[in-house]
PDB file of C-alpha atoms and ligand atoms in Angstrom:
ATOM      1  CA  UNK V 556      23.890  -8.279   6.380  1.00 94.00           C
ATOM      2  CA  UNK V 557      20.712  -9.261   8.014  1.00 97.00           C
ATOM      3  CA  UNK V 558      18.961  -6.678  10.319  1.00 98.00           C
ATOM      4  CA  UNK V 559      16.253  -7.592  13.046  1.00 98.00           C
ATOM      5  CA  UNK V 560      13.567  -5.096  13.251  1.00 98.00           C
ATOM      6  CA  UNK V 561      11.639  -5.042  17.555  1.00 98.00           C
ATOM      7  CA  UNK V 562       8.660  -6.546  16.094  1.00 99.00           C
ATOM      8  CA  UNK V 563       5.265  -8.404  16.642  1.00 98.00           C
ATOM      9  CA  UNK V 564       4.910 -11.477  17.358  1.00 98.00           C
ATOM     10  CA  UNK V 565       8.925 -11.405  17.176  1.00 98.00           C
ATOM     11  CA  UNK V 566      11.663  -9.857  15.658  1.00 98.00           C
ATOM     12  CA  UNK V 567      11.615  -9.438  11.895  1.00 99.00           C
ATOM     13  CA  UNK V 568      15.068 -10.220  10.059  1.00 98.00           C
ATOM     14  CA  UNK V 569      15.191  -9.284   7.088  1.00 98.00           C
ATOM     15  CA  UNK V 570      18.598  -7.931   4.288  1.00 98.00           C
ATOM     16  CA  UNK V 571      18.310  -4.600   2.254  1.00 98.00           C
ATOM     17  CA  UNK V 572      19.196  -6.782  -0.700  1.00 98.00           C
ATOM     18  CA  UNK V 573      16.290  -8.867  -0.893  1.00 98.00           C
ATOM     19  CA  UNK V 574      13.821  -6.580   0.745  1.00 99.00           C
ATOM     20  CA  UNK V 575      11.475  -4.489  -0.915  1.00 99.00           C
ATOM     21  CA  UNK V 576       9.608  -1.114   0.597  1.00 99.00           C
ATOM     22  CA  UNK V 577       5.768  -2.000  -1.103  1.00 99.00           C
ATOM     23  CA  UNK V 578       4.048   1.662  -0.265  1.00 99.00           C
ATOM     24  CA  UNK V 579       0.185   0.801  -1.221  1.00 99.00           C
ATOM     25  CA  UNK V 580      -2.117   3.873  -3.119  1.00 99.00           C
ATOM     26  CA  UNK V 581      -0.830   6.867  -1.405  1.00 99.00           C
ATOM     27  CA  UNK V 582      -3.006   8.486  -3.901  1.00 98.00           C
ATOM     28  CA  UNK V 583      -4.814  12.045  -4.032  1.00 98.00           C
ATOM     29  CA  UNK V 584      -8.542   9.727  -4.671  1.00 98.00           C
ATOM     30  CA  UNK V 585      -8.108   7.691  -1.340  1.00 98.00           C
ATOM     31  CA  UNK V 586      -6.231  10.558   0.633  1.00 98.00           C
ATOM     32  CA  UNK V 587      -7.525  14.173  -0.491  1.00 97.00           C
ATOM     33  CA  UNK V 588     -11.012  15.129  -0.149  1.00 94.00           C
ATOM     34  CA  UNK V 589     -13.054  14.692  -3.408  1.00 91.00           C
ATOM     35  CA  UNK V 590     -11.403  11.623  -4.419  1.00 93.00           C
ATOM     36  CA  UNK V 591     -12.882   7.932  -4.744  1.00 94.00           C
ATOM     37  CA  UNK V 592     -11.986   7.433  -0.873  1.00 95.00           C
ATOM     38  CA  UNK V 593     -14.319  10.533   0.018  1.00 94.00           C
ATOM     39  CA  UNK V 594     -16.868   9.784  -3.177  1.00 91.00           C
ATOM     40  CA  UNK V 595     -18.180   5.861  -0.580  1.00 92.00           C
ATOM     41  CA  UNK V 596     -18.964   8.852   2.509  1.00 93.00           C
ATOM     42  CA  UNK V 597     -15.410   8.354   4.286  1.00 95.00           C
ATOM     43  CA  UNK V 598     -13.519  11.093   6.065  1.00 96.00           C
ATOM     44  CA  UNK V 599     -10.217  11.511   4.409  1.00 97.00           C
ATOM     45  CA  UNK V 600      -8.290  12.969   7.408  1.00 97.00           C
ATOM     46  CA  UNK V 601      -6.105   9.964   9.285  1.00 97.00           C
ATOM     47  CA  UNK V 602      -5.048   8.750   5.893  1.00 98.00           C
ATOM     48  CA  UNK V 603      -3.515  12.651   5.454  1.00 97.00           C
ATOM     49  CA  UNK V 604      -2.238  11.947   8.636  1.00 98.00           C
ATOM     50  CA  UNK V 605       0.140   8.749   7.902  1.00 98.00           C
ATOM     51  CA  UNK V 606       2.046  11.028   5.170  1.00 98.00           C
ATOM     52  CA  UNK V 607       4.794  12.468   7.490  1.00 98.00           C
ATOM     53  CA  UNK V 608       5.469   9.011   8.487  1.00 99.00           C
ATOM     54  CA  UNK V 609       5.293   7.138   4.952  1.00 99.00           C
ATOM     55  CA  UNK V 610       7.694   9.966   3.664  1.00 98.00           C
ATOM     56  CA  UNK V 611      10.152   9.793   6.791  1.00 98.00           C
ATOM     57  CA  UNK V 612      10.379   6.109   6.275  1.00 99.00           C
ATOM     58  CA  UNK V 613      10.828   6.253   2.147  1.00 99.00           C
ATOM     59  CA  UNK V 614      13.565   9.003   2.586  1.00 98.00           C
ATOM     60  CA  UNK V 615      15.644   6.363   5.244  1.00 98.00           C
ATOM     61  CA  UNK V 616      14.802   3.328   2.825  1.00 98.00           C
ATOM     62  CA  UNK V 617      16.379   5.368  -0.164  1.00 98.00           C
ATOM     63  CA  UNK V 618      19.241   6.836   1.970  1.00 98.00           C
ATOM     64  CA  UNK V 619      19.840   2.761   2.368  1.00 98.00           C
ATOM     65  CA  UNK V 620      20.030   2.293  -1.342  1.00 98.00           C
ATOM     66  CA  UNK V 621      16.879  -0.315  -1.103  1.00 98.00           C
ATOM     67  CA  UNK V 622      14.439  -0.944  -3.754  1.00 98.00           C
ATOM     68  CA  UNK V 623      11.068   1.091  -3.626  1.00 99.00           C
ATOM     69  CA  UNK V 624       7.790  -0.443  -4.688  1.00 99.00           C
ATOM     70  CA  UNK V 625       4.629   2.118  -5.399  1.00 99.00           C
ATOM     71  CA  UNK V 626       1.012   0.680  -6.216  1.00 99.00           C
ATOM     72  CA  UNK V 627      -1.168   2.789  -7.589  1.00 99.00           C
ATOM     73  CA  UNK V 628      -4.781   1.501  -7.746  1.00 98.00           C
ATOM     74  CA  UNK V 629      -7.078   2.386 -10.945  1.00 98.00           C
ATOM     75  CA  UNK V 630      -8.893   1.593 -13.954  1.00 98.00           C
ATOM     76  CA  UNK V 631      -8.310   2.418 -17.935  1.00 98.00           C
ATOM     77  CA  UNK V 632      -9.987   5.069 -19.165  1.00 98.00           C
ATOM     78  CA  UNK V 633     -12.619   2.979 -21.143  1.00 98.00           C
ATOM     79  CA  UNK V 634     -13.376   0.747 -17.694  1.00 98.00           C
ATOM     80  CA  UNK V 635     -12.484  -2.587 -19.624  1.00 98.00           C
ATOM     81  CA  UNK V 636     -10.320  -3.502 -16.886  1.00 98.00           C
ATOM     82  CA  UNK V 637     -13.200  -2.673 -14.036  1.00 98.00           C
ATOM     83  CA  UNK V 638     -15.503  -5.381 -13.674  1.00 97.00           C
ATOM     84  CA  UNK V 639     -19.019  -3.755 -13.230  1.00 97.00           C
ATOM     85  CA  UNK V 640     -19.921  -5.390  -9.940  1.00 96.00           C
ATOM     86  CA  UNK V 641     -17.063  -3.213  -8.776  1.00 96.00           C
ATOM     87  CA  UNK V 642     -18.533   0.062 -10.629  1.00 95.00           C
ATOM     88  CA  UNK V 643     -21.797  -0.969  -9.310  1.00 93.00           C
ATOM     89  CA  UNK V 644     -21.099  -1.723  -5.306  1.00 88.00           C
ATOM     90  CA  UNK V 645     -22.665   0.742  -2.984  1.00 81.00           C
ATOM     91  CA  UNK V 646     -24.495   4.215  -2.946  1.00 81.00           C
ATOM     92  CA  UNK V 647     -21.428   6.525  -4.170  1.00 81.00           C
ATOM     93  CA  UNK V 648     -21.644  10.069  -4.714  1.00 85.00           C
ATOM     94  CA  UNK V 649     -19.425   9.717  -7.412  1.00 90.00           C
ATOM     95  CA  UNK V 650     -18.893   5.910  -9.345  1.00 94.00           C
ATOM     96  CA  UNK V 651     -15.474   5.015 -10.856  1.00 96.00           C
ATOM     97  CA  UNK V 652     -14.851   6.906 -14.409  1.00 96.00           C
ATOM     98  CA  UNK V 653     -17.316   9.634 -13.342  1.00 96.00           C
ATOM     99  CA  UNK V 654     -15.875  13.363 -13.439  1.00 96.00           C
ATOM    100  CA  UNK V 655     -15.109  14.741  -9.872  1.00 95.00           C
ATOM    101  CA  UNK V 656     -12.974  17.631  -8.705  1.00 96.00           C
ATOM    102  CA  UNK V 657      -9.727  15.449  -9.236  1.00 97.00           C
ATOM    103  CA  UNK V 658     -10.622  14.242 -12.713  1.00 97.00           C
ATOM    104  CA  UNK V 659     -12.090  10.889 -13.623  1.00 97.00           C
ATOM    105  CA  UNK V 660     -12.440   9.050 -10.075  1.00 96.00           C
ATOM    106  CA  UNK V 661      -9.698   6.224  -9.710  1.00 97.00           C
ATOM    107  CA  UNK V 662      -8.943   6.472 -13.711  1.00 98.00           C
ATOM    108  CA  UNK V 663      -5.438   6.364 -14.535  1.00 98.00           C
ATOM    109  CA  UNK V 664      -3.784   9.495 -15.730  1.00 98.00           C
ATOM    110  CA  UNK V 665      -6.816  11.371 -13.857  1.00 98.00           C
ATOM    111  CA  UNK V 666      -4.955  14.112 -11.270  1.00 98.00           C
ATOM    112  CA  UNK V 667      -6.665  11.870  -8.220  1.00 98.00           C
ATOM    113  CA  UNK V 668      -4.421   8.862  -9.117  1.00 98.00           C
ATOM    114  CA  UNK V 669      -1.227  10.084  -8.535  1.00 98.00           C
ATOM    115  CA  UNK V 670       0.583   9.207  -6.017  1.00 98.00           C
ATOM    116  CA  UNK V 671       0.663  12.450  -3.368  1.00 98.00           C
ATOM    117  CA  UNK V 672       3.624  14.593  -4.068  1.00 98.00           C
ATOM    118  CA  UNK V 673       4.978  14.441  -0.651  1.00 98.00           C
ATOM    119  CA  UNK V 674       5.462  10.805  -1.586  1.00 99.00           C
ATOM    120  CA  UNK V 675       6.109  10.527  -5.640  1.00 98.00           C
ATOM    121  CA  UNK V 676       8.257   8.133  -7.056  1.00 98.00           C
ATOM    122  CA  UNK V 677      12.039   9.048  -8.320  1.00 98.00           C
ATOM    123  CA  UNK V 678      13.902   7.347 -10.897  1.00 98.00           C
ATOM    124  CA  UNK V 679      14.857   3.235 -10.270  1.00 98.00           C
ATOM    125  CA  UNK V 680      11.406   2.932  -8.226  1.00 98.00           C
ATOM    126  CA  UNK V 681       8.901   0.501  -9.408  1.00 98.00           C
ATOM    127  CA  UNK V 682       5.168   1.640 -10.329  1.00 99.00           C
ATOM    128  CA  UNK V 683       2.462  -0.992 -10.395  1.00 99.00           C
ATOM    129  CA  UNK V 684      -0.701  -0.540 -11.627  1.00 98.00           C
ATOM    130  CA  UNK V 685      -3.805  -2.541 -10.102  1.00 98.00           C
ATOM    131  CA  UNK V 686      -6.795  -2.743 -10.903  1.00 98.00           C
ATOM    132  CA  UNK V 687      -8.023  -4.787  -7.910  1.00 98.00           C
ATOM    133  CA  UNK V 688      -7.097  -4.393  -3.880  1.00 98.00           C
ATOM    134  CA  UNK V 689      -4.661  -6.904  -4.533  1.00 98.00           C
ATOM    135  CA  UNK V 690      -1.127  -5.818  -6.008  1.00 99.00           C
ATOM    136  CA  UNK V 691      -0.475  -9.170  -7.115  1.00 99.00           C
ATOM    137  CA  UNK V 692      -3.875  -9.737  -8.873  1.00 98.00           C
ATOM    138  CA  UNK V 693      -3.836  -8.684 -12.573  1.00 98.00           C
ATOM    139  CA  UNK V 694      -0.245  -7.130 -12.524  1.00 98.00           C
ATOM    140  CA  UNK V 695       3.741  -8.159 -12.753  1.00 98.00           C
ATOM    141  CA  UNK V 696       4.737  -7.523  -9.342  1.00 99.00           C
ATOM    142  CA  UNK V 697       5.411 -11.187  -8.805  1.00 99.00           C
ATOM    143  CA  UNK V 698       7.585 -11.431 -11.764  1.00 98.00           C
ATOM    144  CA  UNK V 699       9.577  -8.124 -10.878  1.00 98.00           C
ATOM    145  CA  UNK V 700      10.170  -8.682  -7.623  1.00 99.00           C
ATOM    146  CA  UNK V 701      11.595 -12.572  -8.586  1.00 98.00           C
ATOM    147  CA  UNK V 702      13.809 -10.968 -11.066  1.00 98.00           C
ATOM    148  CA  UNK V 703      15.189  -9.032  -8.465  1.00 98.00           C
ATOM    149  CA  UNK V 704      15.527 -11.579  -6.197  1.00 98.00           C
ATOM    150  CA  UNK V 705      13.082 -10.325  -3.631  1.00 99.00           C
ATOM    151  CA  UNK V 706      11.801 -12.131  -0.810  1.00 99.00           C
ATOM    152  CA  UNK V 707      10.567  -9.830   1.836  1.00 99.00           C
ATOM    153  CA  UNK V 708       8.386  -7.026   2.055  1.00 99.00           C
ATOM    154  CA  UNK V 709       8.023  -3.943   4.022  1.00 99.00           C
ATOM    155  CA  UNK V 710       4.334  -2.895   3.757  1.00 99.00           C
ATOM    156  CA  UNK V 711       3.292   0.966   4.235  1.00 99.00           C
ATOM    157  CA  UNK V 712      -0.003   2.695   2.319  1.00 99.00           C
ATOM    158  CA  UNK V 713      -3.757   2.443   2.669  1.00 98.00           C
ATOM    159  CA  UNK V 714      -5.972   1.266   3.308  1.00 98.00           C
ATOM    160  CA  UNK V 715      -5.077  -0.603   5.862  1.00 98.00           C
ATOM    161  CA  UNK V 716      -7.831  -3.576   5.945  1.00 98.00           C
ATOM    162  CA  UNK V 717      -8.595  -3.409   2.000  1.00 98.00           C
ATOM    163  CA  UNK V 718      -5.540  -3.012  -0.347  1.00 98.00           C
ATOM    164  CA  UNK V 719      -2.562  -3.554   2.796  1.00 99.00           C
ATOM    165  CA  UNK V 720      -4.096  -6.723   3.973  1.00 98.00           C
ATOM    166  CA  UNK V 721      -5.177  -8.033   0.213  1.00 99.00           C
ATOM    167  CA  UNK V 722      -1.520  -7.863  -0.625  1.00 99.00           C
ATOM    168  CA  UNK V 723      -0.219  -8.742   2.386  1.00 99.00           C
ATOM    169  CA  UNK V 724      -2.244 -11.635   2.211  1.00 99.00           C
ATOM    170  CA  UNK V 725      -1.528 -12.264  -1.513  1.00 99.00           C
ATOM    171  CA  UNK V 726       2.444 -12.035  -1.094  1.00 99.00           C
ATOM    172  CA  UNK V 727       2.520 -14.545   2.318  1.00 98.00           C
ATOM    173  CA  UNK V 728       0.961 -17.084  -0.096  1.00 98.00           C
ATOM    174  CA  UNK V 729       3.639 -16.361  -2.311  1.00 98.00           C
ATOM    175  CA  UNK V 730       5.929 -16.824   0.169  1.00 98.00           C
ATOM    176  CA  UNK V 731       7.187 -13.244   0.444  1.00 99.00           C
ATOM    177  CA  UNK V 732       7.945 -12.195   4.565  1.00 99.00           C
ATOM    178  CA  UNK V 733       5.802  -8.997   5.168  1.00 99.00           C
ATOM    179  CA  UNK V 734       6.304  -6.603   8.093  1.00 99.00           C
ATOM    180  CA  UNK V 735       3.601  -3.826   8.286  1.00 99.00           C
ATOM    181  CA  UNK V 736       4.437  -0.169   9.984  1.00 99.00           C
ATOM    182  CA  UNK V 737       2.108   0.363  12.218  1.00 99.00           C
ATOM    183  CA  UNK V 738       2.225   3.975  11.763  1.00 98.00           C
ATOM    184  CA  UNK V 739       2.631   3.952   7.950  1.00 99.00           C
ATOM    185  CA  UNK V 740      -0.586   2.452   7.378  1.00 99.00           C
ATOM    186  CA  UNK V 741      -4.233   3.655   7.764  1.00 98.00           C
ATOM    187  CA  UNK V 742      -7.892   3.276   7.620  1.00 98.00           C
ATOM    188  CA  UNK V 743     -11.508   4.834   7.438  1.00 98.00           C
ATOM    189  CA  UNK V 744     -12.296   3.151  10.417  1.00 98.00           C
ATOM    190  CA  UNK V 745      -9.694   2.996  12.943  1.00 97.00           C
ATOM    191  CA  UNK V 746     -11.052  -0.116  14.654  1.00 98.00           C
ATOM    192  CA  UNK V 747     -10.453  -1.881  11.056  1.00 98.00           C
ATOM    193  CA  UNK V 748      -6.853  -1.028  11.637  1.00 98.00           C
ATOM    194  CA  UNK V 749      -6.252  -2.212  14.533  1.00 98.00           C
ATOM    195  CA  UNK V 750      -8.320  -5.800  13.924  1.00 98.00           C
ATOM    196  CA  UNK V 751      -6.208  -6.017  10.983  1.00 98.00           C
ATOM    197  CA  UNK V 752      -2.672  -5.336  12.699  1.00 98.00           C
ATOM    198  CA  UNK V 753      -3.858  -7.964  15.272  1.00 98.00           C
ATOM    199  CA  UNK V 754      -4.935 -11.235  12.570  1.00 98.00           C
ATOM    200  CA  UNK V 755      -2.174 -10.096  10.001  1.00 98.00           C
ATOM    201  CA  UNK V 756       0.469 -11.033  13.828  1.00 98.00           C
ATOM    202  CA  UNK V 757      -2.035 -13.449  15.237  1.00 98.00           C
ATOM    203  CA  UNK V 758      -0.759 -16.963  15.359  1.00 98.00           C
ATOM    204  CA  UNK V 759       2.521 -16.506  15.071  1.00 98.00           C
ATOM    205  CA  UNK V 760       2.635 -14.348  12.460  1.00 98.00           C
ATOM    206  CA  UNK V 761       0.070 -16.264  10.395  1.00 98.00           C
ATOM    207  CA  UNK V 762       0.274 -13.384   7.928  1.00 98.00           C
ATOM    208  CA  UNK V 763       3.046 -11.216   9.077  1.00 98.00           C
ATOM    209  CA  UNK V 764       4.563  -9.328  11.401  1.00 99.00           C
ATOM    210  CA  UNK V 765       3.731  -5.237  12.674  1.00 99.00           C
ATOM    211  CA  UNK V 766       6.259  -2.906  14.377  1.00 99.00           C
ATOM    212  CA  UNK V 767       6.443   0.668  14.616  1.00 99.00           C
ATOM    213  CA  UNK V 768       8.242   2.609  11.700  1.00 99.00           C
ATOM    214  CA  UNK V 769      11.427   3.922  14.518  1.00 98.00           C
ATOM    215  CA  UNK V 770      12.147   0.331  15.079  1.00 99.00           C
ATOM    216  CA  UNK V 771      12.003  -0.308  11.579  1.00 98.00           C
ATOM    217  CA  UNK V 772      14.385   2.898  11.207  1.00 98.00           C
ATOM    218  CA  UNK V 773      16.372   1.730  14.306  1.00 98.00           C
ATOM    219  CA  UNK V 774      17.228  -1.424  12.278  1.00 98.00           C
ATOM    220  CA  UNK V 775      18.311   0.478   9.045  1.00 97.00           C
ATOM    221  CA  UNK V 776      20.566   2.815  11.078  1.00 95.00           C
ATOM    222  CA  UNK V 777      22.059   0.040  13.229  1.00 90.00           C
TER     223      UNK V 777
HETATM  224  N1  LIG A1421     -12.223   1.795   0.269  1.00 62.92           N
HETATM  225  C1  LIG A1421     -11.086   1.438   0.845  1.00 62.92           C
HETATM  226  O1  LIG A1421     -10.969   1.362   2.064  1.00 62.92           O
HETATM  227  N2  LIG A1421      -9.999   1.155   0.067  1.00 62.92           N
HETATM  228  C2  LIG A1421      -9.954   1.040  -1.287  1.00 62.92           C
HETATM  229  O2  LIG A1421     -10.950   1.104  -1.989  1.00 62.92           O
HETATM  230  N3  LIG A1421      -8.701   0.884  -1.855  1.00 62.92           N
HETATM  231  C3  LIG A1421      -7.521   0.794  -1.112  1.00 62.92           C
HETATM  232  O3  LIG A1421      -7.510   0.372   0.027  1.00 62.92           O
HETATM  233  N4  LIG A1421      -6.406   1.240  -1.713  1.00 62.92           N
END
């Protein structure tokens, strides 16, 4: 059954079967204060905000039986997957592997990369580990989501500009459909959001397509 969500630049179709939820790092080091988000000088509190909204929107796409996608961004705890010009960019307080309040910043198994617990995964849902902004770069998403016969994508997470619009990016070369939710995505810097909502719809959806999360639940309860 194909569903039409009131989108931008124009309605979205899309099926449950073949449609995956992709929810990008809603994780305590980019959303809680302390973490690797805080650690480059950013104020933590309209990623908190998008929570209510990420978690309203998981809870419909489960009630619908679709598949659930989690990314979780992070290195291994000896770094050999972080290339040092990453370590090295900027003037952090704290650099990636160093001990903070949460644990080892952005180190997985460290209490700042799960995945908030408003927002945890359940049993069937996929977890992908990145070690880029990407989701596709270094990881099997692209093979999991073929075996499954996946071809669209609804994006949530954050942040909106760096890890939503890498993989946004990186699936419509792919050839996956993307819709983003508006509301279910977020940034630092709120005029970053907003540029990036308008290039990823821009030229007839040259990347994708936005709509607010009730039209997206308006589709799954029509
Ligand atoms: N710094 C920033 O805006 N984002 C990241 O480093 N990672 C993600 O977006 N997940």
């Amino acid at each position: 059954m194909t569903r039409t969500v009131a989108a931008q630049p124009f309605g979205y179709p899309f099926d449950l079967a073949t449609t995956a939820l992709l929810i990008i790092d809603m994780q305590r080091d980019f959303v809680e204060p302390g973490g690797f988000g805080a650690s480059l000088g950013n104020d933590v509190v309209p990623l908190q905000a998008i929570i209510p909204t990420v978690q309203r929107v998981l809870q419909a796409w489960r009630d619908a039986g679709g598949f659930v996608v989690h990314t979780r961004e992070g290195h291994r705890p000896d770094l050999s997957d972080c290339p040092p010009a990453k370590r090295e960019r900027g003037q952090p307080s704290l650099r990636i592997g160093d001990v903070g309040p949460m644990g080892r910043v952005l180190i997985r198994g460290e209490p700042g990369h799960a995945i908030v617990p408003e927002l945890a995964p359940i049993d069937g849902e996929l977890v992908i580990d990145k070690p880029g902004k990407g989701a596709f770069y270094a990881t099997p998403l692209n093979e999991a989501l073929q075996a499954k016969g996946i071809t669209h994508l609804v994006v949530m997470g954050v942040t909106t500009e760096v890890c939503v619009q890498t993989t946004m990016r990186e699936a419509n070369d792919r050839g996956y459909s993307c819709l983003l939710v508006e509301d279910g995505t977020a940034s630092y810097f709120p005029a970053f959001k907003d540029a990036t909502l308008a290039m990823i719809r821009a030229q007839g959806a040259i990347v994708g397509w936005t709509a607010p999360s009730q039209a997206l639940l308006d589709a799954l309860h029509a």
